[in-house]
Amino acid sequence: SLLEETSLPLYFGWFLLSSVQVKVGCTAMDFLKTLDTLEAFKKHIVDFTGQAEKEVDLEQYFETKETLHCTTKFCNYGKADGAKEYAKNPVVKKSYGSVFSLSLTALFVTPRTVGARVSLTEEQLQLWPADTEKESEEGIPGSASLPVGSRAHITLGCASGVEPVQTGLDLLQILTLPEGEAVEEMELGSLRYYDEGRWMLSLREPICAAACFSSFYG
Ligand code: A2P
């Protein structure tokens, strides 16, 4: 149709319902608040500050995001590879406007980004472009061998000057590394360190987040 040809969105994705945005945002804030007080974190503070001994307030360090979402396909108004094909996919059309239940299984923090890992169901994977993980192989060797859907995440915040696209790359990079050392049992789950300022908290109980499959034009 004319609509498809002339106006593809900036991206398609699952948009958290507003009450869920508040819940996820608060959980992330609580995590950041606790993380920067842990001795294990302070030991590696230089990853964030460039200086030992210096303190960091992670809540201030990251600029938090508003429209919390899990991008499925970045279309860049049709300029991105595969954008038109994605928009035409019957599953995409059929699912448009439907509410899904996303499972957030981990929170991760790096000196660049903070995000939530999303573990997609078989049904949700039908909306996930099959080549997503392969596209980052050049920058992140090993990412193409990860299971399809490994990049699925919600960007919760970025350090000053960092673009949100970095969050998915940070997640893929963590997933290509050997499992980090378990440094702390927190209320929410176990915290692992992956060197170079990369932290991942596997949630004891995944957060169930209702989200509408839709698109964003900007
Ligand atoms: P993410 O999905 O990690 O949050 P921007 O504001 O920079 O235009 O980005 C809009 C959204 O599209 C963000 O959610 C962002 O990252 C995602 N995004 C931006 N560029 C890309 C890309 N090259 N590949 C995949 N997702 C992207």
PDB file of C-alpha atoms and ligand atoms in Angstrom:
ATOM      1  CA  SER A   1       0.000   0.000   0.000  1.00  0.00           C
ATOM      2  CA  LEU A   2       0.960   3.639  -0.345  1.00  0.00           C
ATOM      3  CA  LEU A   3       1.238   3.903   3.432  1.00  0.00           C
ATOM      4  CA  GLU A   4       3.857   1.156   3.628  1.00  0.00           C
ATOM      5  CA  GLU A   5       5.924   2.640   0.845  1.00  0.00           C
ATOM      6  CA  THR A   6       5.955   6.205   2.032  1.00  0.00           C
ATOM      7  CA  SER A   7       6.013   6.027   5.778  1.00  0.00           C
ATOM      8  CA  LEU A   8       7.958   3.338   7.525  1.00  0.00           C
ATOM      9  CA  PRO A   9       8.623   4.063  11.202  1.00  0.00           C
ATOM     10  CA  LEU A  10      11.922   4.776  12.929  1.00  0.00           C
ATOM     11  CA  TYR A  11      11.486   1.387  14.588  1.00  0.00           C
ATOM     12  CA  PHE A  12       9.037  -1.377  15.509  1.00  0.00           C
ATOM     13  CA  GLY A  13       8.989  -2.790  19.004  1.00  0.00           C
ATOM     14  CA  TRP A  14       7.134  -3.701  22.165  1.00  0.00           C
ATOM     15  CA  PHE A  15       6.206  -0.615  24.204  1.00  0.00           C
ATOM     16  CA  LEU A  16       5.743  -1.194  27.935  1.00  0.00           C
ATOM     17  CA  LEU A  17       2.345  -0.155  29.242  1.00  0.00           C
ATOM     18  CA  SER A  18       2.678   2.950  31.425  1.00  0.00           C
ATOM     19  CA  SER A  19       2.126   1.268  34.811  1.00  0.00           C
ATOM     20  CA  VAL A  20       4.772  -1.301  33.852  1.00  0.00           C
ATOM     21  CA  GLN A  21       7.207   1.455  32.825  1.00  0.00           C
ATOM     22  CA  VAL A  22       7.022   2.824  36.349  1.00  0.00           C
ATOM     23  CA  LYS A  23       7.608  -0.603  37.895  1.00  0.00           C
ATOM     24  CA  VAL A  24      10.572  -1.438  35.658  1.00  0.00           C
ATOM     25  CA  GLY A  25      12.046   2.059  36.043  1.00  0.00           C
ATOM     26  CA  CYS A  26      11.848   1.812  39.845  1.00  0.00           C
ATOM     27  CA  THR A  27      13.393  -1.665  39.918  1.00  0.00           C
ATOM     28  CA  ALA A  28      16.271  -0.418  37.767  1.00  0.00           C
ATOM     29  CA  MET A  29      16.789   2.627  40.000  1.00  0.00           C
ATOM     30  CA  ASP A  30      16.830   0.460  43.138  1.00  0.00           C
ATOM     31  CA  PHE A  31      19.404  -1.794  41.485  1.00  0.00           C
ATOM     32  CA  LEU A  32      21.661   1.150  40.537  1.00  0.00           C
ATOM     33  CA  LYS A  33      21.306   2.645  43.997  1.00  0.00           C
ATOM     34  CA  THR A  34      22.474  -0.601  45.600  1.00  0.00           C
ATOM     35  CA  LEU A  35      25.132  -1.478  43.024  1.00  0.00           C
ATOM     36  CA  ASP A  36      27.235   1.639  43.568  1.00  0.00           C
ATOM     37  CA  THR A  37      27.376   0.982  47.323  1.00  0.00           C
ATOM     38  CA  LEU A  38      28.763  -2.576  47.016  1.00  0.00           C
ATOM     39  CA  GLU A  39      32.421  -3.136  47.876  1.00  0.00           C
ATOM     40  CA  ALA A  40      32.735  -5.375  44.811  1.00  0.00           C
ATOM     41  CA  PHE A  41      31.594  -2.493  42.605  1.00  0.00           C
ATOM     42  CA  LYS A  42      33.832   0.058  44.320  1.00  0.00           C
ATOM     43  CA  LYS A  43      36.799  -2.242  43.704  1.00  0.00           C
ATOM     44  CA  HIS A  44      36.257  -1.755  39.960  1.00  0.00           C
ATOM     45  CA  ILE A  45      35.162   1.903  40.124  1.00  0.00           C
ATOM     46  CA  VAL A  46      38.021   2.944  37.850  1.00  0.00           C
ATOM     47  CA  ASP A  47      36.038   1.349  34.955  1.00  0.00           C
ATOM     48  CA  PHE A  48      33.485   4.139  35.394  1.00  0.00           C
ATOM     49  CA  THR A  49      35.503   7.080  36.615  1.00  0.00           C
ATOM     50  CA  GLY A  50      38.940   6.525  35.102  1.00  0.00           C
ATOM     51  CA  GLN A  51      40.273   7.111  38.608  1.00  0.00           C
ATOM     52  CA  ALA A  52      40.491   4.830  41.616  1.00  0.00           C
ATOM     53  CA  GLU A  53      39.144   6.212  44.915  1.00  0.00           C
ATOM     54  CA  LYS A  54      36.614   8.396  43.113  1.00  0.00           C
ATOM     55  CA  GLU A  55      32.929   7.750  43.822  1.00  0.00           C
ATOM     56  CA  VAL A  56      30.137   7.452  41.311  1.00  0.00           C
ATOM     57  CA  ASP A  57      26.397   7.942  41.731  1.00  0.00           C
ATOM     58  CA  LEU A  58      24.982   5.606  39.094  1.00  0.00           C
ATOM     59  CA  GLU A  59      21.544   7.217  39.299  1.00  0.00           C
ATOM     60  CA  GLN A  60      23.124  10.457  38.098  1.00  0.00           C
ATOM     61  CA  TYR A  61      25.638   8.795  35.787  1.00  0.00           C
ATOM     62  CA  PHE A  62      22.931   7.456  33.446  1.00  0.00           C
ATOM     63  CA  GLU A  63      20.356   9.584  31.665  1.00  0.00           C
ATOM     64  CA  THR A  64      17.225   7.507  32.019  1.00  0.00           C
ATOM     65  CA  LYS A  65      14.893   6.856  29.106  1.00  0.00           C
ATOM     66  CA  GLU A  66      11.237   7.655  28.865  1.00  0.00           C
ATOM     67  CA  THR A  67       9.343   5.519  26.344  1.00  0.00           C
ATOM     68  CA  LEU A  68      10.629   2.161  27.600  1.00  0.00           C
ATOM     69  CA  HIS A  69      10.502  -0.381  24.799  1.00  0.00           C
ATOM     70  CA  CYS A  70      12.146  -3.437  23.295  1.00  0.00           C
ATOM     71  CA  THR A  71      13.072  -2.677  19.681  1.00  0.00           C
ATOM     72  CA  THR A  72      12.334  -5.532  17.261  1.00  0.00           C
ATOM     73  CA  LYS A  73      13.331  -3.854  13.989  1.00  0.00           C
ATOM     74  CA  PHE A  74      15.136  -0.557  13.554  1.00  0.00           C
ATOM     75  CA  CYS A  75      13.780   0.702  10.198  1.00  0.00           C
ATOM     76  CA  ASN A  76      15.191   4.221  10.086  1.00  0.00           C
ATOM     77  CA  TYR A  77      12.102   5.302   8.073  1.00  0.00           C
ATOM     78  CA  GLY A  78      12.809   2.594   5.492  1.00  0.00           C
ATOM     79  CA  LYS A  79      16.519   3.244   5.015  1.00  0.00           C
ATOM     80  CA  ALA A  80      17.659   0.247   7.113  1.00  0.00           C
ATOM     81  CA  ASP A  81      18.252  -3.094   5.374  1.00  0.00           C
ATOM     82  CA  GLY A  82      15.200  -5.322   5.458  1.00  0.00           C
ATOM     83  CA  ALA A  83      12.883  -2.581   6.753  1.00  0.00           C
ATOM     84  CA  LYS A  84      10.298  -2.904   3.977  1.00  0.00           C
ATOM     85  CA  GLU A  85      10.281  -6.689   4.156  1.00  0.00           C
ATOM     86  CA  TYR A  86       9.770  -6.548   7.909  1.00  0.00           C
ATOM     87  CA  ALA A  87       6.823  -4.149   7.635  1.00  0.00           C
ATOM     88  CA  LYS A  88       5.200  -6.442   5.064  1.00  0.00           C
ATOM     89  CA  ASN A  89       5.608  -9.604   7.135  1.00  0.00           C
ATOM     90  CA  PRO A  90       2.096 -10.981   7.816  1.00  0.00           C
ATOM     91  CA  VAL A  91       3.007 -11.777  11.447  1.00  0.00           C
ATOM     92  CA  VAL A  92       4.043  -8.149  11.959  1.00  0.00           C
ATOM     93  CA  LYS A  93       0.800  -6.885  10.453  1.00  0.00           C
ATOM     94  CA  LYS A  94      -1.329  -9.327  12.420  1.00  0.00           C
ATOM     95  CA  SER A  95       0.415  -8.537  15.726  1.00  0.00           C
ATOM     96  CA  TYR A  96       0.376  -4.761  15.320  1.00  0.00           C
ATOM     97  CA  GLY A  97      -1.472  -3.258  18.301  1.00  0.00           C
ATOM     98  CA  SER A  98      -1.548  -6.484  20.332  1.00  0.00           C
ATOM     99  CA  VAL A  99      -0.362  -6.687  23.917  1.00  0.00           C
ATOM    100  CA  PHE A 100       2.315  -9.250  24.786  1.00  0.00           C
ATOM    101  CA  SER A 101       3.817 -10.330  28.072  1.00  0.00           C
ATOM    102  CA  LEU A 102       7.588  -9.810  28.035  1.00  0.00           C
ATOM    103  CA  SER A 103       9.831 -11.647  30.459  1.00  0.00           C
ATOM    104  CA  LEU A 104      12.703  -9.522  31.802  1.00  0.00           C
ATOM    105  CA  THR A 105      15.288 -11.972  33.077  1.00  0.00           C
ATOM    106  CA  ALA A 106      18.357  -9.843  33.844  1.00  0.00           C
ATOM    107  CA  LEU A 107      19.559  -6.293  34.388  1.00  0.00           C
ATOM    108  CA  PHE A 108      22.968  -5.236  33.085  1.00  0.00           C
ATOM    109  CA  VAL A 109      25.196  -2.221  33.538  1.00  0.00           C
ATOM    110  CA  THR A 110      28.301  -1.098  31.659  1.00  0.00           C
ATOM    111  CA  PRO A 111      30.155   2.244  31.678  1.00  0.00           C
ATOM    112  CA  ARG A 112      28.025   3.114  28.619  1.00  0.00           C
ATOM    113  CA  THR A 113      24.526   1.749  29.206  1.00  0.00           C
ATOM    114  CA  VAL A 114      22.037   0.160  31.588  1.00  0.00           C
ATOM    115  CA  GLY A 115      19.426  -2.240  30.256  1.00  0.00           C
ATOM    116  CA  ALA A 116      17.124  -5.170  30.892  1.00  0.00           C
ATOM    117  CA  ARG A 117      17.515  -8.447  29.068  1.00  0.00           C
ATOM    118  CA  VAL A 118      14.290  -9.742  27.502  1.00  0.00           C
ATOM    119  CA  SER A 119      13.846 -13.504  27.033  1.00  0.00           C
ATOM    120  CA  LEU A 120      11.506 -13.960  24.099  1.00  0.00           C
ATOM    121  CA  THR A 121       8.980 -16.775  23.736  1.00  0.00           C
ATOM    122  CA  GLU A 122       8.620 -18.761  20.495  1.00  0.00           C
ATOM    123  CA  GLU A 123       5.614 -16.603  19.583  1.00  0.00           C
ATOM    124  CA  GLN A 124       7.538 -13.390  20.246  1.00  0.00           C
ATOM    125  CA  LEU A 125      10.524 -14.662  18.234  1.00  0.00           C
ATOM    126  CA  GLN A 126       8.293 -14.599  15.155  1.00  0.00           C
ATOM    127  CA  LEU A 127       8.533 -10.805  15.352  1.00  0.00           C
ATOM    128  CA  TRP A 128      12.314 -10.896  15.739  1.00  0.00           C
ATOM    129  CA  PRO A 129      14.318 -10.486  12.499  1.00  0.00           C
ATOM    130  CA  ALA A 130      16.401 -13.645  12.072  1.00  0.00           C
ATOM    131  CA  ASP A 131      19.617 -11.837  11.099  1.00  0.00           C
ATOM    132  CA  THR A 132      19.757  -9.394  14.040  1.00  0.00           C
ATOM    133  CA  GLU A 133      22.533 -11.162  15.919  1.00  0.00           C
ATOM    134  CA  LYS A 134      24.537 -11.797  12.729  1.00  0.00           C
ATOM    135  CA  GLU A 135      24.645  -8.090  11.884  1.00  0.00           C
ATOM    136  CA  SER A 136      26.896  -7.331  14.840  1.00  0.00           C
ATOM    137  CA  GLU A 137      29.430 -10.118  14.198  1.00  0.00           C
ATOM    138  CA  GLU A 138      32.006  -7.704  12.797  1.00  0.00           C
ATOM    139  CA  GLY A 139      32.071  -5.521  15.895  1.00  0.00           C
ATOM    140  CA  ILE A 140      31.349  -8.299  18.379  1.00  0.00           C
ATOM    141  CA  PRO A 141      32.964 -11.562  17.289  1.00  0.00           C
ATOM    142  CA  GLY A 142      30.902 -14.535  18.429  1.00  0.00           C
ATOM    143  CA  SER A 143      27.576 -12.718  18.435  1.00  0.00           C
ATOM    144  CA  ALA A 144      26.422 -14.490  15.257  1.00  0.00           C
ATOM    145  CA  SER A 145      26.646 -17.822  17.085  1.00  0.00           C
ATOM    146  CA  LEU A 146      24.359 -16.727  19.921  1.00  0.00           C
ATOM    147  CA  PRO A 147      20.744 -17.959  19.873  1.00  0.00           C
ATOM    148  CA  VAL A 148      18.345 -15.840  17.806  1.00  0.00           C
ATOM    149  CA  GLY A 149      16.775 -13.212  20.060  1.00  0.00           C
ATOM    150  CA  SER A 150      19.846 -12.812  22.283  1.00  0.00           C
ATOM    151  CA  ARG A 151      19.971  -9.085  21.602  1.00  0.00           C
ATOM    152  CA  ALA A 152      16.419  -8.464  22.862  1.00  0.00           C
ATOM    153  CA  HIS A 153      16.550  -5.796  25.569  1.00  0.00           C
ATOM    154  CA  ILE A 154      15.083  -2.612  26.961  1.00  0.00           C
ATOM    155  CA  THR A 155      17.391   0.405  27.139  1.00  0.00           C
ATOM    156  CA  LEU A 156      16.900   1.905  30.601  1.00  0.00           C
ATOM    157  CA  GLY A 157      19.595   4.558  30.454  1.00  0.00           C
ATOM    158  CA  CYS A 158      22.725   5.736  28.663  1.00  0.00           C
ATOM    159  CA  ALA A 159      25.800   7.571  29.890  1.00  0.00           C
ATOM    160  CA  SER A 160      26.152  11.114  28.597  1.00  0.00           C
ATOM    161  CA  GLY A 161      26.885  11.144  24.858  1.00  0.00           C
ATOM    162  CA  VAL A 162      26.061   7.447  24.320  1.00  0.00           C
ATOM    163  CA  GLU A 163      23.390   6.443  21.760  1.00  0.00           C
ATOM    164  CA  PRO A 164      20.792   3.845  22.818  1.00  0.00           C
ATOM    165  CA  VAL A 165      21.861   1.458  20.022  1.00  0.00           C
ATOM    166  CA  GLN A 166      24.859   0.711  22.275  1.00  0.00           C
ATOM    167  CA  THR A 167      22.718  -1.138  24.856  1.00  0.00           C
ATOM    168  CA  GLY A 168      22.052  -4.140  22.602  1.00  0.00           C
ATOM    169  CA  LEU A 169      25.720  -4.296  21.638  1.00  0.00           C
ATOM    170  CA  ASP A 170      26.753  -4.245  25.310  1.00  0.00           C
ATOM    171  CA  LEU A 171      24.329  -7.101  26.009  1.00  0.00           C
ATOM    172  CA  LEU A 172      25.599  -9.179  23.081  1.00  0.00           C
ATOM    173  CA  GLN A 173      29.153  -8.632  24.204  1.00  0.00           C
ATOM    174  CA  ILE A 174      28.399  -9.836  27.744  1.00  0.00           C
ATOM    175  CA  LEU A 175      26.686 -12.925  26.305  1.00  0.00           C
ATOM    176  CA  THR A 176      29.732 -13.852  24.199  1.00  0.00           C
ATOM    177  CA  LEU A 177      32.010 -13.807  27.269  1.00  0.00           C
ATOM    178  CA  PRO A 178      32.564 -16.726  29.633  1.00  0.00           C
ATOM    179  CA  GLU A 179      30.142 -16.483  32.563  1.00  0.00           C
ATOM    180  CA  GLY A 180      31.435 -13.845  34.960  1.00  0.00           C
ATOM    181  CA  GLU A 181      32.380 -14.485  38.558  1.00  0.00           C
ATOM    182  CA  ALA A 182      29.414 -14.409  40.945  1.00  0.00           C
ATOM    183  CA  VAL A 183      30.317 -11.559  43.252  1.00  0.00           C
ATOM    184  CA  GLU A 184      27.214 -11.009  45.334  1.00  0.00           C
ATOM    185  CA  GLU A 185      23.807 -12.445  46.143  1.00  0.00           C
ATOM    186  CA  MET A 186      21.400  -9.515  46.034  1.00  0.00           C
ATOM    187  CA  GLU A 187      17.740  -9.476  46.941  1.00  0.00           C
ATOM    188  CA  LEU A 188      16.836  -9.486  43.252  1.00  0.00           C
ATOM    189  CA  GLY A 189      19.258 -12.245  42.223  1.00  0.00           C
ATOM    190  CA  SER A 190      22.914 -13.037  41.680  1.00  0.00           C
ATOM    191  CA  LEU A 191      25.296 -10.382  40.455  1.00  0.00           C
ATOM    192  CA  ARG A 192      28.176 -11.281  38.128  1.00  0.00           C
ATOM    193  CA  TYR A 193      31.146  -9.247  36.958  1.00  0.00           C
ATOM    194  CA  TYR A 194      32.422  -9.532  33.370  1.00  0.00           C
ATOM    195  CA  ASP A 195      35.502  -7.244  33.479  1.00  0.00           C
ATOM    196  CA  GLU A 196      35.803  -3.743  32.017  1.00  0.00           C
ATOM    197  CA  GLY A 197      32.922  -2.440  34.104  1.00  0.00           C
ATOM    198  CA  ARG A 198      30.332  -4.941  32.870  1.00  0.00           C
ATOM    199  CA  TRP A 199      27.834  -6.220  35.452  1.00  0.00           C
ATOM    200  CA  MET A 200      24.855  -8.497  35.050  1.00  0.00           C
ATOM    201  CA  LEU A 201      22.189  -9.335  37.602  1.00  0.00           C
ATOM    202  CA  SER A 202      20.197 -12.473  36.766  1.00  0.00           C
ATOM    203  CA  LEU A 203      16.772 -11.958  38.293  1.00  0.00           C
ATOM    204  CA  ARG A 204      15.651 -14.643  40.724  1.00  0.00           C
ATOM    205  CA  GLU A 205      12.106 -13.933  39.594  1.00  0.00           C
ATOM    206  CA  PRO A 206      11.775 -12.589  36.069  1.00  0.00           C
ATOM    207  CA  ILE A 207       9.768  -9.377  35.760  1.00  0.00           C
ATOM    208  CA  CYS A 208       6.648  -9.894  33.703  1.00  0.00           C
ATOM    209  CA  ALA A 209       6.014  -6.768  31.625  1.00  0.00           C
ATOM    210  CA  ALA A 210       2.917  -6.123  29.525  1.00  0.00           C
ATOM    211  CA  ALA A 211       3.896  -4.403  26.273  1.00  0.00           C
ATOM    212  CA  CYS A 212       2.100  -3.343  23.112  1.00  0.00           C
ATOM    213  CA  PHE A 213       3.640  -4.290  19.748  1.00  0.00           C
ATOM    214  CA  SER A 214       3.653  -1.094  17.735  1.00  0.00           C
ATOM    215  CA  SER A 215       6.000   1.386  16.088  1.00  0.00           C
ATOM    216  CA  PHE A 216       7.596   4.736  16.770  1.00  0.00           C
ATOM    217  CA  TYR A 217       7.854   7.527  14.215  1.00  0.00           C
ATOM    218  CA  GLY A 218       9.511  10.279  16.307  1.00  0.00           C
TER     219      GLY A 218
HETATM  220  P1  A2P B   1      17.715   0.369  21.625  1.00  0.00           P
HETATM  221  O1  A2P B   1      16.751  -0.536  20.950  1.00  0.00           O
HETATM  222  O2  A2P B   1      18.923  -0.320  22.098  1.00  0.00           O
HETATM  223  O3  A2P B   1      17.095   1.165  22.739  1.00  0.00           O
HETATM  224  P2  A2P B   1      17.604   6.624  18.270  1.00  0.00           P
HETATM  225  O4  A2P B   1      16.893   7.454  19.296  1.00  0.00           O
HETATM  226  O5  A2P B   1      19.090   6.568  18.462  1.00  0.00           O
HETATM  227  O6  A2P B   1      17.209   6.966  16.879  1.00  0.00           O
HETATM  228  O7  A2P B   1      17.113   5.138  18.518  1.00  0.00           O
HETATM  229  C1  A2P B   1      15.757   4.825  18.533  1.00  0.00           C
HETATM  230  C2  A2P B   1      15.606   3.380  18.954  1.00  0.00           C
HETATM  231  O8  A2P B   1      16.096   2.512  17.937  1.00  0.00           O
HETATM  232  C3  A2P B   1      16.336   3.007  20.208  1.00  0.00           C
HETATM  233  O9  A2P B   1      15.475   2.182  20.926  1.00  0.00           O
HETATM  234  C4  A2P B   1      17.596   2.329  19.725  1.00  0.00           C
HETATM  235  O10 A2P B   1      18.270   1.422  20.522  1.00  0.00           O
HETATM  236  C5  A2P B   1      17.155   1.710  18.421  1.00  0.00           C
HETATM  237  N1  A2P B   1      18.242   1.736  17.448  1.00  0.00           N
HETATM  238  C6  A2P B   1      18.894   2.826  16.997  1.00  0.00           C
HETATM  239  N2  A2P B   1      19.790   2.497  16.052  1.00  0.00           N
HETATM  240  C7  A2P B   1      19.722   1.148  15.911  1.00  0.00           C
HETATM  241  C8  A2P B   1      20.408   0.189  15.105  1.00  0.00           C
HETATM  242  N3  A2P B   1      21.346   0.546  14.233  1.00  0.00           N
HETATM  243  N4  A2P B   1      20.078  -1.116  15.243  1.00  0.00           N
HETATM  244  C9  A2P B   1      19.148  -1.491  16.121  1.00  0.00           C
HETATM  245  N5  A2P B   1      18.459  -0.645  16.909  1.00  0.00           N
HETATM  246  C10 A2P B   1      18.741   0.655  16.814  1.00  0.00           C
END
